[in-house]
Coordinates of C-alpha atoms and ligand atoms in Angstrom, one line a residue:
X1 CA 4.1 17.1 22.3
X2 CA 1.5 14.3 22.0
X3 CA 2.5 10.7 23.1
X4 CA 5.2 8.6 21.7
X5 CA 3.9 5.8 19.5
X6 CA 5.1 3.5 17.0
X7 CA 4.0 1.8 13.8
X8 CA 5.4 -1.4 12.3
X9 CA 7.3 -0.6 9.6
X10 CA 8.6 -4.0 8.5
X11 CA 6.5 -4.6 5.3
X12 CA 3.1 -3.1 4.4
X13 CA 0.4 0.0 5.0
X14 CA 2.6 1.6 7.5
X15 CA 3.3 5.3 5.9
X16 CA -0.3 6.7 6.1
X17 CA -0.8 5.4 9.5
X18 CA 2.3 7.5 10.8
X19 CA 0.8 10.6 8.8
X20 CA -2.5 10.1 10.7
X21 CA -0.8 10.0 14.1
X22 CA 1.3 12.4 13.4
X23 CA -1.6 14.9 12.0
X24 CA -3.2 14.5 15.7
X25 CA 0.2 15.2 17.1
X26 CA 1.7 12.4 18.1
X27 CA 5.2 11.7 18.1
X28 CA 5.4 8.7 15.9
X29 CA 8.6 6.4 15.2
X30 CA 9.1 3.8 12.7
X31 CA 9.7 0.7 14.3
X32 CA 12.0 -1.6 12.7
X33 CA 14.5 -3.1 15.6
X34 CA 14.2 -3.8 19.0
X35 CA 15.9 -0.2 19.8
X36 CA 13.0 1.3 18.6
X37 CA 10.4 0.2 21.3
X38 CA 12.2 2.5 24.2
X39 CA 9.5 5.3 25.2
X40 CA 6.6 4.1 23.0
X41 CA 3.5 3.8 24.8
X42 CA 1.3 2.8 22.3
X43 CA 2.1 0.7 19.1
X44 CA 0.1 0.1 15.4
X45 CA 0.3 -3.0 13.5
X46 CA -0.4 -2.4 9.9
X47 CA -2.2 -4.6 6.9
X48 CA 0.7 -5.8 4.7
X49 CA 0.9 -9.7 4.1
X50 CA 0.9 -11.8 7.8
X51 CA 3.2 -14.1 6.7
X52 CA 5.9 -12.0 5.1
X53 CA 5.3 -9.6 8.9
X54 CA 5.4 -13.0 10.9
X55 CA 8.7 -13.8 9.4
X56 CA 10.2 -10.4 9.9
X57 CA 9.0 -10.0 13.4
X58 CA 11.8 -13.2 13.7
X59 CA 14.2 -12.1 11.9
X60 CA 14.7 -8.8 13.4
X61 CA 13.9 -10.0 17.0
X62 CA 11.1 -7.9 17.3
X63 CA 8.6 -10.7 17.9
X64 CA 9.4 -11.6 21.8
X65 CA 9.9 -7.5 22.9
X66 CA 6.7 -6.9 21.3
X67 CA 5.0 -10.0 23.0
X68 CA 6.1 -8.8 26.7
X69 CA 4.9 -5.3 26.0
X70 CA 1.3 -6.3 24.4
X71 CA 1.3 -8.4 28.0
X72 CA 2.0 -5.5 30.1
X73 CA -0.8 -3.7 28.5
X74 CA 0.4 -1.4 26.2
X75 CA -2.4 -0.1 23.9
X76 CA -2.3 -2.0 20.0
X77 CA -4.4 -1.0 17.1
X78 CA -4.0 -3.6 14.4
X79 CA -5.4 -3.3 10.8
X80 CA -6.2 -6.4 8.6
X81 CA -2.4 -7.8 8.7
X82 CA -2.5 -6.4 12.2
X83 CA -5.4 -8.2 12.9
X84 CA -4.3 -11.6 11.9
X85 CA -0.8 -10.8 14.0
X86 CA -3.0 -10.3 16.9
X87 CA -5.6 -13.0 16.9
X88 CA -5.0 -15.9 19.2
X89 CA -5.8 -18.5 16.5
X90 CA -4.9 -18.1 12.3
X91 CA -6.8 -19.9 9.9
X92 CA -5.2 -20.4 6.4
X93 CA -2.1 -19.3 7.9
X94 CA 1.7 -20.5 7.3
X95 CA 2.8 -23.6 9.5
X96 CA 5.5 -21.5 10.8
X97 CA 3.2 -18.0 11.1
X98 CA 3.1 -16.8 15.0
X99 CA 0.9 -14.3 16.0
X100 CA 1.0 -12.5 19.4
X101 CA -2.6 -13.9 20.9
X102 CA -3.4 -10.5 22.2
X103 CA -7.1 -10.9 21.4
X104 CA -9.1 -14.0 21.7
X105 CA -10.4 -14.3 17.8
X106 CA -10.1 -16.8 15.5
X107 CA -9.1 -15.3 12.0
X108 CA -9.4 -17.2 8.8
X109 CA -6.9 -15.0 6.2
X110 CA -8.2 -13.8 2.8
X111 CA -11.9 -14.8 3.8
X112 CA -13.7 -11.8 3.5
X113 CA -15.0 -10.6 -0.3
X114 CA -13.6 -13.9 -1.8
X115 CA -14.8 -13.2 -5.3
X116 CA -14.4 -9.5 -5.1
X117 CA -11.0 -9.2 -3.0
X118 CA -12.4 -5.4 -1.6
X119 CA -14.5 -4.1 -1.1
X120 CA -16.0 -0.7 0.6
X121 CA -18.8 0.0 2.9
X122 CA -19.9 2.3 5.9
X123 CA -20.0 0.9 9.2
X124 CA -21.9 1.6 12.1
X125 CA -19.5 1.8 15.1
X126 CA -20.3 1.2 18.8
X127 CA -19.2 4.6 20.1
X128 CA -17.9 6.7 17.9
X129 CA -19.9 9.9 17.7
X130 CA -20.1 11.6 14.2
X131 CA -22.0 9.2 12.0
X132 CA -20.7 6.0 9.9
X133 CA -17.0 5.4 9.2
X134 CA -16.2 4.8 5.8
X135 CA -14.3 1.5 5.9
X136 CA -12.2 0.0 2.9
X137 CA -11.5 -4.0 3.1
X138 CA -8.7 -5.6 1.2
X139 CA -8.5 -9.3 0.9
X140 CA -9.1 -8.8 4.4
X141 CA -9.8 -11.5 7.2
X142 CA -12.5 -13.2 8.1
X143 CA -13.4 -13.3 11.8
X144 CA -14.5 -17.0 12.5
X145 CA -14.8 -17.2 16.3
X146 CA -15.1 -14.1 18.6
X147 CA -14.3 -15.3 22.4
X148 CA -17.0 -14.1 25.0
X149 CA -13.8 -11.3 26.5
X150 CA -13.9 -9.7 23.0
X151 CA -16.2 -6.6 22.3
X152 CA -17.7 -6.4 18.6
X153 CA -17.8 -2.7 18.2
X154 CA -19.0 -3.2 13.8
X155 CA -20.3 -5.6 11.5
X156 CA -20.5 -6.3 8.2
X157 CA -23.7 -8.3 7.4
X158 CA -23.9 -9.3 10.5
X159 CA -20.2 -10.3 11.5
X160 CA -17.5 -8.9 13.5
X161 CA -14.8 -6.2 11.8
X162 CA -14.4 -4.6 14.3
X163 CA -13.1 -5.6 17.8
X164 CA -11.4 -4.8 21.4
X165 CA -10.1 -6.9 23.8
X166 CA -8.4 -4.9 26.8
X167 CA -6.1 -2.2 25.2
X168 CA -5.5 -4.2 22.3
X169 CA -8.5 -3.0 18.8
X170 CA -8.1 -4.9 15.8
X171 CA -10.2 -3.9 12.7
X172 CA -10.4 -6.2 9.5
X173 CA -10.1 -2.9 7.2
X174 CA -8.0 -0.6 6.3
X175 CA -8.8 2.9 8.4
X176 CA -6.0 5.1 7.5
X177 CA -7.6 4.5 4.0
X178 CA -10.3 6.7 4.7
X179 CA -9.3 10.3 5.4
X180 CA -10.9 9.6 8.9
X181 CA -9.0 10.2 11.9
X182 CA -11.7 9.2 14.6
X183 CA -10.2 5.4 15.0
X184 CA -6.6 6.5 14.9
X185 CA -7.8 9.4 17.6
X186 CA -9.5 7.0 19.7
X187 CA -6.3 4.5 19.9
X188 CA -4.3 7.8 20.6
X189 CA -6.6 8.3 23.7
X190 CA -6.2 4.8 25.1
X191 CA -2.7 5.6 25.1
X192 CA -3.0 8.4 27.5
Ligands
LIG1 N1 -4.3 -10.9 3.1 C1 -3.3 -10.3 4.0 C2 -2.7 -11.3 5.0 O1 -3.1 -12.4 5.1 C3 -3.9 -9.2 4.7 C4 -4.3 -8.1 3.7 C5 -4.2 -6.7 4.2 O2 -3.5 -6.4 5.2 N2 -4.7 -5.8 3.4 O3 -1.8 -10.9 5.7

């Protein structure tokens, strides 16, 4: 049995993120309450709507239990939402929006592809063997400030989509979009 891993599943992209892990055989739990952190060494954030996650993080008193554990180090892969929920500074966010400050980036939401909402392209990405991954962006964010601890592993035009700061990678699109397994395999190895 492959590792024990979570996805967010209060709103949003979470089902083809759990088939993904799954498919590389990991044990993979929806996580909906605090109960269901026990044993999970690794955790996705999915793309959804910030504001509506934000909130139910809150309500369901997942926020703070997710907080300690991103501090102790426990690997995070989050994807556009998940992205804005782990910046250290929101742009265009809700007054009350928290996010969890795991990696030093300043997001600005719905940013990217303004006139066009999505959009597709094929990114180049900083060590991952096997040629381009095909990336799909949904009124994805836009990346305004990248602190000096944060590695830029893809651009688009020149700017940051896809990043890593400690164990925590946060990409602007949507990867379990794509067929492609390489990103979701690469969290899964950080994990172990
Ligand atoms: N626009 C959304 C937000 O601000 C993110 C979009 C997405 O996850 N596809 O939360």
């Amino acid at each position: 049995m492959g590792p024990k891993v979570g996805v967010l599943a209060l709103q949003g992209a979470s089902q083809l993120h759990v088939d993904a892990l799954a498919e590389l055989g990991a044990h993979v739990v929806d996580v909906r309450t605090p109960e269901h952190l026990a044993g999970i060494e690794g955790l996705v954030l999915p793309g959804g709507e910030s504001t509506t996650i934000s909130r139910l993080l809150e309500l369901s008193g997942l926020f703070d239990p997710i907080a300690e554990r991103l501090a102790a180090g426990m690997p995070v892969l989050g994807t556009c939402a998940g992205m804005i929920l782990l910046a250290s500074e929101l742009l265009d966010g809700r007054p009350d929006q928290r996010s969890f400050g795991a990696v030093d980036l300043a997001v600005r939401r719905n940013a990217f592809g303004r006139q066009v909402d999505s959009f597709e392209t094929d990114l180049a990405v900083a060590g991952l063997s096997g040629g381009d991954f095909h990336a799909v962006f949904i009124r994805a964010p836009y990346v305004e400030r990248a602190g000096a601890g944060v590695e830029v592993l893809a651009t688009v035009d020149g700017h940051p989509v896809l990043c890593r700061q400690g164990a925590a990678t946060v990409a602007a699109f949507h990867p379990e979009l794509s067929g492609d397994l390489r990103l979701h395999d690469a969290f899964l190895r950080e994990v172990h």
